[in-house]
Coordinates of N, CA and C in Angstrom, one line a residue:
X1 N 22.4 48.0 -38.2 CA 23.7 47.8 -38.9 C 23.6 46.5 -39.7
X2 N 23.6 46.7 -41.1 CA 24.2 45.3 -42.0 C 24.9 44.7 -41.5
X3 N 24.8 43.0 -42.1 CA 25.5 42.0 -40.8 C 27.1 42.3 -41.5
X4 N 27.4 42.5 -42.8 CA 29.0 42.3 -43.0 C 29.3 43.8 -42.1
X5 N 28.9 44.8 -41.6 CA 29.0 45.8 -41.0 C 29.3 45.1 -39.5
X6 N 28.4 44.4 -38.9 CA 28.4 43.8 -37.5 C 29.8 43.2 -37.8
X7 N 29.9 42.4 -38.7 CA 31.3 41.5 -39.0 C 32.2 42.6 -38.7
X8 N 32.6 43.6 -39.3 CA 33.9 44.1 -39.5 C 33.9 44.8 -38.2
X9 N 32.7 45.3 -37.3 CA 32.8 46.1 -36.0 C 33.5 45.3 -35.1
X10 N 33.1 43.9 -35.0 CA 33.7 42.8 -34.1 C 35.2 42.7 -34.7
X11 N 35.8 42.0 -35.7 CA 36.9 42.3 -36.1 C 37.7 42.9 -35.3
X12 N 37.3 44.7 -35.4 CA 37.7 45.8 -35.0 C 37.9 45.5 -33.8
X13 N 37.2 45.4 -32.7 CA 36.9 45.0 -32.0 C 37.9 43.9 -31.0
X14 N 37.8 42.8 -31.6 CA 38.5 41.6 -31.1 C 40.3 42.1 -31.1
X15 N 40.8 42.9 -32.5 CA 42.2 43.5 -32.5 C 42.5 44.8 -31.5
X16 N 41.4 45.2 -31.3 CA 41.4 46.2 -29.8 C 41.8 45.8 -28.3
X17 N 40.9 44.4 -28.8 CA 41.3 43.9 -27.1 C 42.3 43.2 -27.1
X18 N 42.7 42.1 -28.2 CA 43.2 41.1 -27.6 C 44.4 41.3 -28.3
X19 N 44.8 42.5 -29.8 CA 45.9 42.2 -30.5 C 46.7 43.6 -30.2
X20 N 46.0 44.6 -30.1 CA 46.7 45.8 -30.0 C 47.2 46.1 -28.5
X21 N 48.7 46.5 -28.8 CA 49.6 46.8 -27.9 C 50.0 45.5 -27.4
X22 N 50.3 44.5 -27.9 CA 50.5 43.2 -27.4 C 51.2 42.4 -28.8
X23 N 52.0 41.7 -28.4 CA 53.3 40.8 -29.0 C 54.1 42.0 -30.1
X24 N 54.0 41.7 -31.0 CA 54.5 42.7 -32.3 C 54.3 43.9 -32.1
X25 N 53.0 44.1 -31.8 CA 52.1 45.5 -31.8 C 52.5 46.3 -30.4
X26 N 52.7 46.0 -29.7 CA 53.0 46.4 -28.5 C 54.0 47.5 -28.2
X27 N 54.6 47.7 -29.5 CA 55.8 49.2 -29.5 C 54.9 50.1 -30.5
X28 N 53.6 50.1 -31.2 CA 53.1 50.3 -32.2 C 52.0 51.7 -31.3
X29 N 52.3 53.4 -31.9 CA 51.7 54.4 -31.5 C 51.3 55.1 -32.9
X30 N 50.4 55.8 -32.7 CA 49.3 56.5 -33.5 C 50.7 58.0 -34.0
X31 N 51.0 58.3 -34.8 CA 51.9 59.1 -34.4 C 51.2 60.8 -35.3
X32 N 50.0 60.4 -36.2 CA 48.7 61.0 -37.3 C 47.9 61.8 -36.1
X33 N 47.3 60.4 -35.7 CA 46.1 61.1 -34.9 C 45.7 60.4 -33.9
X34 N 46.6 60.9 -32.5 CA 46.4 60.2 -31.2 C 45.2 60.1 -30.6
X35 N 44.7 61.4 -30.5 CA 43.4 61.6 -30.3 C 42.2 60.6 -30.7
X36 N 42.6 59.6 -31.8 CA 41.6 58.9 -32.4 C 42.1 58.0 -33.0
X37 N 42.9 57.0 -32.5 CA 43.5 55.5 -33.1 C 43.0 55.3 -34.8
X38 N 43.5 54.5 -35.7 CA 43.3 54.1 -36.8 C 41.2 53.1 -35.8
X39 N 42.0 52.4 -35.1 CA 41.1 51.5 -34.9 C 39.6 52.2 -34.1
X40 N 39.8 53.1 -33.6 CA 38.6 54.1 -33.2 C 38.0 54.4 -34.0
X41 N 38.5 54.9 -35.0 CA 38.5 55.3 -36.4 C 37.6 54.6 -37.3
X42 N 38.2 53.4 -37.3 CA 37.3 52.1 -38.1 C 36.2 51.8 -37.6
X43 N 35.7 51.9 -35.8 CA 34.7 51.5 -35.5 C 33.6 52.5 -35.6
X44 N 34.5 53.6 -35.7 CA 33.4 54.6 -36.0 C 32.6 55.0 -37.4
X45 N 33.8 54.5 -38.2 CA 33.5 54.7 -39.8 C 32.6 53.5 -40.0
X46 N 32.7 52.3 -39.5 CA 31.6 51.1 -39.7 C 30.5 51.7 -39.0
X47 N 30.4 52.2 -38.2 CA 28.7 52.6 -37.9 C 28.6 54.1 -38.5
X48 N 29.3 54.7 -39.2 CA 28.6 56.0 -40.1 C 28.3 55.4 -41.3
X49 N 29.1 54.8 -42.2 CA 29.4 54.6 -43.3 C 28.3 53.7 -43.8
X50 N 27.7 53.9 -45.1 CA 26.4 53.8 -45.7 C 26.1 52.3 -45.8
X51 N 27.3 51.6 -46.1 CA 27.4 50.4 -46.6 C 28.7 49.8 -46.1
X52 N 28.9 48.7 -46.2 CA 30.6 47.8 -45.9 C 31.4 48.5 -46.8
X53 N 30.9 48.8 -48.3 CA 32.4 49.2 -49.1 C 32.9 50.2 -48.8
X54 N 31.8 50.9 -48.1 CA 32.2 52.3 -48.4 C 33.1 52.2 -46.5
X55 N 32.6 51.7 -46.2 CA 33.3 51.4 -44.4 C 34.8 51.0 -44.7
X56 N 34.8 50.2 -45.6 CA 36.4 49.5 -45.7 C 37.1 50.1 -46.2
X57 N 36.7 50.8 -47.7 CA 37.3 52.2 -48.4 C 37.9 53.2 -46.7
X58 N 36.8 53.7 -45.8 CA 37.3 54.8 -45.4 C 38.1 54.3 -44.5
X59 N 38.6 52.9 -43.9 CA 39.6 52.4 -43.1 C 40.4 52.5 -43.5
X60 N 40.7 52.0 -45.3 CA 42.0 51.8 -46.1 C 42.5 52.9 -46.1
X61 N 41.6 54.3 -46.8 CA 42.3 55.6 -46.7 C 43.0 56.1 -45.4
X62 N 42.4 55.3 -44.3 CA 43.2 55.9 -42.8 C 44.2 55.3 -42.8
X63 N 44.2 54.3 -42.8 CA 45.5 53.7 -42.8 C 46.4 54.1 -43.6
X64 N 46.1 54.4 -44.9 CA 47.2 54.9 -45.4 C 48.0 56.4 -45.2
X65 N 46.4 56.9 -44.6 CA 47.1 58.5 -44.6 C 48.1 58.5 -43.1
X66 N 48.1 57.2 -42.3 CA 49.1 57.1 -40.9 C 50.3 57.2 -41.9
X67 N 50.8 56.5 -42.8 CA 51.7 56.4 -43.5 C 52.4 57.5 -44.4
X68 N 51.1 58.4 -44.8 CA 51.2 59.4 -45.7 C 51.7 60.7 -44.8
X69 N 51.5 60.7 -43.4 CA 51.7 61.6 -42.3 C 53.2 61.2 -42.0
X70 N 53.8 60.6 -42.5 CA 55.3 60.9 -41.8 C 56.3 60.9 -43.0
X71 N 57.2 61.6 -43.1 CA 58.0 61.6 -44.3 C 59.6 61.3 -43.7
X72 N 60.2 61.2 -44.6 CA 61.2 60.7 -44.9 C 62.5 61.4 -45.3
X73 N 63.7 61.1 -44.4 CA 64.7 61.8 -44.8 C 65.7 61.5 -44.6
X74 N 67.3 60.9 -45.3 CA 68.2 60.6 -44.8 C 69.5 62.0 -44.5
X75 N 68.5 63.0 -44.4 CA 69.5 64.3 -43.8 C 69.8 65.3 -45.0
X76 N 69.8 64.9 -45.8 CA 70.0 65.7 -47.0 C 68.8 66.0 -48.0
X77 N 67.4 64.8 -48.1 CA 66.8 64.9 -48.9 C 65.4 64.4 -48.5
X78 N 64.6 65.3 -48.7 CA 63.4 64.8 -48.1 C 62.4 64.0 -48.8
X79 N 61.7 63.0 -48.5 CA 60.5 62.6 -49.4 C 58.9 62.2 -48.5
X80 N 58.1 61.9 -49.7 CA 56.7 61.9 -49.3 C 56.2 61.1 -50.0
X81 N 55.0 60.7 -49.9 CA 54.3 59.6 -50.3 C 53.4 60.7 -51.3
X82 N 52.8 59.8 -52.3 CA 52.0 60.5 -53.7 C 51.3 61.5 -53.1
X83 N 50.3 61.3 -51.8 CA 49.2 62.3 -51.5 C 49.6 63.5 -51.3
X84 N 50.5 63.7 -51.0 CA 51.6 65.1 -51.2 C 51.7 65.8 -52.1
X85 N 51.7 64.9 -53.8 CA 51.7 65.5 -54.6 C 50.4 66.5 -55.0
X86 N 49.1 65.9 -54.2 CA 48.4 66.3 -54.5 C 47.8 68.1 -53.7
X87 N 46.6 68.8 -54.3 CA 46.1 69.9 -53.6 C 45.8 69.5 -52.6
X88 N 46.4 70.8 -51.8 CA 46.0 71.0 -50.0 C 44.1 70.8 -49.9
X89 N 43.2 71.1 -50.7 CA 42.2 71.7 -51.0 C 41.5 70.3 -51.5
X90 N 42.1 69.5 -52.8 CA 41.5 67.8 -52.3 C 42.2 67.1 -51.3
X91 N 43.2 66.9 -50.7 CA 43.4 66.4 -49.7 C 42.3 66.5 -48.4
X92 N 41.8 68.0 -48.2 CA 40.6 68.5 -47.2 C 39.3 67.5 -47.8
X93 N 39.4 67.6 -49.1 CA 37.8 67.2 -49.0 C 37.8 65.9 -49.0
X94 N 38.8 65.0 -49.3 CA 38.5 63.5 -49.2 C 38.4 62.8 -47.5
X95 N 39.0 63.9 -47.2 CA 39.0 63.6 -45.9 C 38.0 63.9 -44.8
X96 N 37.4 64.9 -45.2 CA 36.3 65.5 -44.7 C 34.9 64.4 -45.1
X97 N 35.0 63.7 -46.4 CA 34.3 63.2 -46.8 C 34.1 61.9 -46.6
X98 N 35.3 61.3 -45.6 CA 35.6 60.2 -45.1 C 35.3 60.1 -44.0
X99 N 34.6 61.7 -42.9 CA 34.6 61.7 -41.7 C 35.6 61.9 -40.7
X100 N 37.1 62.4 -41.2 CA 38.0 62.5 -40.2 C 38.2 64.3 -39.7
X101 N 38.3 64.2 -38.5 CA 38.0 65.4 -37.7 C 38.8 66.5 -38.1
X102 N 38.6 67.3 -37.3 CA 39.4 68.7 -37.8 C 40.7 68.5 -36.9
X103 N 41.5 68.0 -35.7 CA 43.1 67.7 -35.8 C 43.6 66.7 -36.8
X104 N 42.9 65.4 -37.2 CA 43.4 65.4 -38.3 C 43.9 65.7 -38.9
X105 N 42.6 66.7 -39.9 CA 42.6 67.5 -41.1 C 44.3 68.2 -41.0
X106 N 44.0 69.4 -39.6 CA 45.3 70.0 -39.4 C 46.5 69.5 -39.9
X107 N 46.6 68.5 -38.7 CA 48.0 67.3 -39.3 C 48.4 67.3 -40.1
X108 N 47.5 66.7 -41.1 CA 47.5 66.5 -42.3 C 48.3 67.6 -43.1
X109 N 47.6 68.7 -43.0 CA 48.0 70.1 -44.0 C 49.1 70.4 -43.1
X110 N 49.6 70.2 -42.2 CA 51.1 70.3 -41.4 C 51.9 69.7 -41.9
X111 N 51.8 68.5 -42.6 CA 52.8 67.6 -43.3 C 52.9 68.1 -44.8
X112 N 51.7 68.6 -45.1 CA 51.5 69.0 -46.6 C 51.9 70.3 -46.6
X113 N 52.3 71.1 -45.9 CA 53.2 72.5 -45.7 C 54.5 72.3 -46.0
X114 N 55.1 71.2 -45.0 CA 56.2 71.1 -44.6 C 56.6 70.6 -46.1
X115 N 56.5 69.4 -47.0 CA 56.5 69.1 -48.1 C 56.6 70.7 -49.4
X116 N 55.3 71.4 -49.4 CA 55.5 72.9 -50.1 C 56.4 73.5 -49.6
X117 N 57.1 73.6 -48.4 CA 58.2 75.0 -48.1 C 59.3 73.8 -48.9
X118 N 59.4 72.7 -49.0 CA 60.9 72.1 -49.5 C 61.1 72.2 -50.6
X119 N 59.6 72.4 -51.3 CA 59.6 72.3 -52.9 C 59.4 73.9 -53.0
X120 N 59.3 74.5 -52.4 CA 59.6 76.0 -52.3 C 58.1 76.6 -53.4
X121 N 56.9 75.9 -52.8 CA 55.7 75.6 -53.7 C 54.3 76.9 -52.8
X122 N 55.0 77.7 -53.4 CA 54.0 79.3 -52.8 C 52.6 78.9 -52.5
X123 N 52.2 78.7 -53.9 CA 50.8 78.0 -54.2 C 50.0 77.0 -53.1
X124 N 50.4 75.9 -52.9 CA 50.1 75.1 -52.0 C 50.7 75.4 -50.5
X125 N 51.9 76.3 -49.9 CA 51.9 77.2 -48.8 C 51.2 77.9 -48.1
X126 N 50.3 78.8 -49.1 CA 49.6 79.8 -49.2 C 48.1 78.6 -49.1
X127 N 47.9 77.4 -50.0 CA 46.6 76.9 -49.9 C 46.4 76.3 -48.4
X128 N 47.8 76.1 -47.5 CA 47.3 75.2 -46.4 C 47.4 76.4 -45.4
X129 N 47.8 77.3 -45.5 CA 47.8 78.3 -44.4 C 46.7 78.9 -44.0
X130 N 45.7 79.2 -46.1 CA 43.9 79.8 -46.2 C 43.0 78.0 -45.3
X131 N 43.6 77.3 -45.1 CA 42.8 75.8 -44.7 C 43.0 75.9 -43.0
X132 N 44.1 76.2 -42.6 CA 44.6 75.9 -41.1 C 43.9 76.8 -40.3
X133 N 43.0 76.7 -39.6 CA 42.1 77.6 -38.6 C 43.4 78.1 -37.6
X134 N 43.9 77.1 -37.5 CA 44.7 77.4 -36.1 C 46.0 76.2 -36.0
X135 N 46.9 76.8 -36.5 CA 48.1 75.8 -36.7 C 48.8 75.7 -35.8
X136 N 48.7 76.3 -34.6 CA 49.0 75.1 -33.6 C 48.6 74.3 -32.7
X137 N 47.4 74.2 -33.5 CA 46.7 72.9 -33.2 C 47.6 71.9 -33.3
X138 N 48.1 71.3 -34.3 CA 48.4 70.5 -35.1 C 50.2 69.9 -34.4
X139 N 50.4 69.1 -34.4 CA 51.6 68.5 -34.1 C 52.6 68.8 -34.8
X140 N 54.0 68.8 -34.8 CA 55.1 69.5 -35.6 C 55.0 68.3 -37.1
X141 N 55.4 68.6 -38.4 CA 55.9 67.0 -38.9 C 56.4 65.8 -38.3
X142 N 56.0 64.2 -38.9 CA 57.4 63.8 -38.1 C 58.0 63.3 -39.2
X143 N 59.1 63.5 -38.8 CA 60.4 63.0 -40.3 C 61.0 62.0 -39.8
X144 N 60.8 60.8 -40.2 CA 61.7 59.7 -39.9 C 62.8 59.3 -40.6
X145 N 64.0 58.9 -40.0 CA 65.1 58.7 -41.1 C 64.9 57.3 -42.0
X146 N 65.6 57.8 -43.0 CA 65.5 56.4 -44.1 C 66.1 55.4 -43.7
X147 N 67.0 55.4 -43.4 CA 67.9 54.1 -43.2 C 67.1 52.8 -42.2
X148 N 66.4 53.5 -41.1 CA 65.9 52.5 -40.1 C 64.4 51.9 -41.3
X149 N 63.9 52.7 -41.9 CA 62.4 52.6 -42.4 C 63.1 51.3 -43.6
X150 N 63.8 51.5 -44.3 CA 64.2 50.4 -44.9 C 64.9 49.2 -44.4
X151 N 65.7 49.5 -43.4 CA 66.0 48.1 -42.4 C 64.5 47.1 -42.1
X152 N 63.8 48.5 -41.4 CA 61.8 47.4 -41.2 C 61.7 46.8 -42.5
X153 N 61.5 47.4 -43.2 CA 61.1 46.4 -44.5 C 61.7 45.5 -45.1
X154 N 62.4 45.9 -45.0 CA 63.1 44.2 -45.3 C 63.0 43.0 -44.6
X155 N 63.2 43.3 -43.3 CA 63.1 42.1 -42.1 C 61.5 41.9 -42.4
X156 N 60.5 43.0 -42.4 CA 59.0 42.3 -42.7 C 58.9 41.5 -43.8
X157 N 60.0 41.6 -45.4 CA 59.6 40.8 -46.5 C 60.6 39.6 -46.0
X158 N 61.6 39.6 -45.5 CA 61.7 38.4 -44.9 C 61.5 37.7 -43.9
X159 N 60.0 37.9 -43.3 CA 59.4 37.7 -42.1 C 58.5 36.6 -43.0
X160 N 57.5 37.3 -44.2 CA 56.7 36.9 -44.9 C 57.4 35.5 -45.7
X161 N 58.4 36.0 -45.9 CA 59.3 34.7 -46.7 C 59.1 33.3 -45.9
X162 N 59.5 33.5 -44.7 CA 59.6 32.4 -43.9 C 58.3 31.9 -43.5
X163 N 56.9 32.5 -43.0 CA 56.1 32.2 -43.4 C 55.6 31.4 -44.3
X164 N 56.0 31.9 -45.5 CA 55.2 30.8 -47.0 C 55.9 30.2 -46.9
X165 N 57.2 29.5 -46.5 CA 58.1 28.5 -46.5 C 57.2 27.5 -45.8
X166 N 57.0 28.0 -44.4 CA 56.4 27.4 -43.6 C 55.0 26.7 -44.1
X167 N 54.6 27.4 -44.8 CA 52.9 27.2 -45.1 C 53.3 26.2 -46.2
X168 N 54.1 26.7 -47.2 CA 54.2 25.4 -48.4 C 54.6 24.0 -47.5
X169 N 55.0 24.2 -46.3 CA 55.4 22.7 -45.5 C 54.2 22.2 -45.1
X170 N 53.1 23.2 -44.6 CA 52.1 22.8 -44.2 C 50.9 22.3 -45.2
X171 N 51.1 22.2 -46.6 CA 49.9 22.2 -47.5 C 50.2 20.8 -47.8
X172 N 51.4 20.1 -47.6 CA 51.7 18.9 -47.5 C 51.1 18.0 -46.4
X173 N 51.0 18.4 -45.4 CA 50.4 18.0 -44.7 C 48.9 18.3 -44.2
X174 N 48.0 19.4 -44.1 CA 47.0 19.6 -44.6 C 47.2 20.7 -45.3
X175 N 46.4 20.1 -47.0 CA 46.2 21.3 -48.2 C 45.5 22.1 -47.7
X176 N 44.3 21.9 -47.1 CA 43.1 22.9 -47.6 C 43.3 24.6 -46.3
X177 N 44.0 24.1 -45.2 CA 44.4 25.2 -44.1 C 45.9 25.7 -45.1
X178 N 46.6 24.8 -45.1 CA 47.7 25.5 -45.6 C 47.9 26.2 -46.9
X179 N 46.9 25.7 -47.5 CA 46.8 26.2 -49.3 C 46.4 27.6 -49.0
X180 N 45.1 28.1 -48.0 CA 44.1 29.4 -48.1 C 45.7 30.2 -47.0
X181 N 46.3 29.4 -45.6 CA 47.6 30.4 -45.1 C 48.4 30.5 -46.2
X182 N 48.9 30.0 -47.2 CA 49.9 30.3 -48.3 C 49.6 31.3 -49.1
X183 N 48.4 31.3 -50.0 CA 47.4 32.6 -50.2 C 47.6 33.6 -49.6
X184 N 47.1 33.8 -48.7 CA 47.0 34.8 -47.8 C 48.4 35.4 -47.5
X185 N 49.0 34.7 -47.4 CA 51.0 35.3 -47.0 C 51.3 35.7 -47.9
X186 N 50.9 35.4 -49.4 CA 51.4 35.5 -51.1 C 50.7 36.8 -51.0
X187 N 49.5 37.0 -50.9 CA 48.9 38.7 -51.0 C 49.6 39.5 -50.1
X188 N 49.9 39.3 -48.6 CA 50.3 40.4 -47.7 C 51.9 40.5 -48.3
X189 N 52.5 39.0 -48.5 CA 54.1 40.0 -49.1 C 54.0 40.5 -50.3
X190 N 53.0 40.2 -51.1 CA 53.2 41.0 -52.9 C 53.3 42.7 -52.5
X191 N 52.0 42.4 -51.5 CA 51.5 44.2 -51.3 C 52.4 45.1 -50.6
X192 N 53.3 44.2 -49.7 CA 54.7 44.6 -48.6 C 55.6 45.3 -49.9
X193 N 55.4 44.1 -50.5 CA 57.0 44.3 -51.8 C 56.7 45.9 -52.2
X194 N 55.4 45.7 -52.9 CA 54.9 47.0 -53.6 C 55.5 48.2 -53.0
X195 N 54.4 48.1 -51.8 CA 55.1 49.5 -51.0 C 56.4 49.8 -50.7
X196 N 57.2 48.8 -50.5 CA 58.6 49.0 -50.3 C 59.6 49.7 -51.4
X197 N 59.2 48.7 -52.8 CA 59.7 49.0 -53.7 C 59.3 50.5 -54.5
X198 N 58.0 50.4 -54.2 CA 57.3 51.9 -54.7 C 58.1 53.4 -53.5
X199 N 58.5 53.0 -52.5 CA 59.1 53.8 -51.4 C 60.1 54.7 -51.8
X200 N 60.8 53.6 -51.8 CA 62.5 53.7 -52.3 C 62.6 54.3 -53.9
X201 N 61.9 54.1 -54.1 CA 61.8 54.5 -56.1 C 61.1 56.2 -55.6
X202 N 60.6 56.4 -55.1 CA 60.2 57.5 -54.5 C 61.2 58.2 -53.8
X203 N 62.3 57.7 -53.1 CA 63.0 58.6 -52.6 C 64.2 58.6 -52.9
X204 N 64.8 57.8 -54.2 CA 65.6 58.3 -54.8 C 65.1 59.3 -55.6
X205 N 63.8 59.4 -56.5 CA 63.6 60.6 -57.2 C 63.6 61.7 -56.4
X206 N 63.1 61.7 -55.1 CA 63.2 63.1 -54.6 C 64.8 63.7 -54.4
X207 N 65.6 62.3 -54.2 CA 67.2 62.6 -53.9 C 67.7 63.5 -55.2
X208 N 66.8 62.6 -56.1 CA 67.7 63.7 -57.3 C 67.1 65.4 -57.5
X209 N 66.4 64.8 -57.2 CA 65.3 66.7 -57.2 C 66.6 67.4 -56.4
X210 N 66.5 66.9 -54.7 CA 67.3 67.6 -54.0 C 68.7 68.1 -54.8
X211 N 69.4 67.1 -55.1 CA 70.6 66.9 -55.6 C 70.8 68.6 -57.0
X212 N 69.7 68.1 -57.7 CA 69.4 69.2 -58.8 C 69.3 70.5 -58.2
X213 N 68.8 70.4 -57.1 CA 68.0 72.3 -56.7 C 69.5 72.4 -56.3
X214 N 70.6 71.7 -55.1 CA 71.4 72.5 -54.3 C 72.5 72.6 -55.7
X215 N 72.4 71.9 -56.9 CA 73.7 72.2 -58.0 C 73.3 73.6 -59.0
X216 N 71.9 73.6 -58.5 CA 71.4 74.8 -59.4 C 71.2 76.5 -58.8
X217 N 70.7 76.2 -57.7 CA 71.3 77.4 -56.3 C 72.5 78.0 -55.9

């Protein structure tokens, strides 16, 4: 194994033993794919994966699709993250292509069902039912309410706030540690913002879809 490969296995590794299920992380469950942690996941994708980029690409896609696996709903209106929008049929193959197993896969197209019966979407219905060997394999959806999901995010963009507060205190006192922590806090809240704000912008459009179908029904 390439040594940036060795590097990211240990990484993996080191947050297995000493960070996961412990302080923060310690309420934090697999809710996608129990059977196979994100971080299982990674260690496994680092020793399949041809090269580091392609090892880190297939982490980032896991990670996201944990996120992409649970949708959203304050009771009246449901929403999903982009990958939803897309076919039951590429969703299979990027995934397959990434190395993630067949309950996965399932899951996956269990969430991607649930999404088509709301949008009342035959086509893609019909595409994950010809994909599903055996649908109940696969765990029910989970639909989490909006209200709490936007409470977290906020407290994490102002977790990160206080943070760079901190760090701009510390570059006074040493630049070169505090300058690369201020960096680093500036990238993880830009990317927090993004997804937050890209969320919410996402589920008010769905609100209005909803809103449209029950005034048109």
């Amino acid at each position: 194994m390439p040594l940036i490969q060795r590097v990211l296995a240990w990484l993996i590794g080191f947050y297995r033993r000493w960070l996961s299920g412990r302080g923060p992380l310690r309420d934090v469950r697999c809710s996608f794919a129990p059977h196979e942690s994100c971080s299982a996941f990674g260690l496994r994708a680092t020793a399949e994966a041809p090269g580091a980029r392609n090892a880190v690409g297939r982490i980032a896609r896991r990670i996201r699709r944990c996120r992409d696996a649970c949708l959203v709903s304050d009771g009246r209106a449901l929403s999903w993250t982009p990958l939803h929008d897309r076919s039951p049929f590429e969703i299979v193959d990027e995934m397959r292509d990434d190395g993630e197993g067949a309950i996965a896969i399932a899951q996956m197209l269990r969430v991607r069902r649930a999404v088509a019966i709301w949008r009342a979407d035959l086509a893609s219905i019909g595409a994950c039912d010809a994909l599903l060997a055996d649908p109940d394999a696969a765990m029910p959806p989970r639909v989490c309410a909006e209200q709490p999901i936007r409470s977290r995010a906020r407290r994490r963009l102002a977790i990160f706030g206080t943070i760079a507060v901190v760090s701009a205190i510390v570059v006074g006192l040493l630049p070169w540690i505090g300058g690369i922590a201020l960096g680093l806090v500036a990238i993880a809240g830009a990317l927090s913002a993004r997804t937050t704000f890209a969320q919410e912008r996402r589920f008010e459009l769905h609100r209005t879809w909803a809103s449209r179908r029950r005034t048109t029904s």
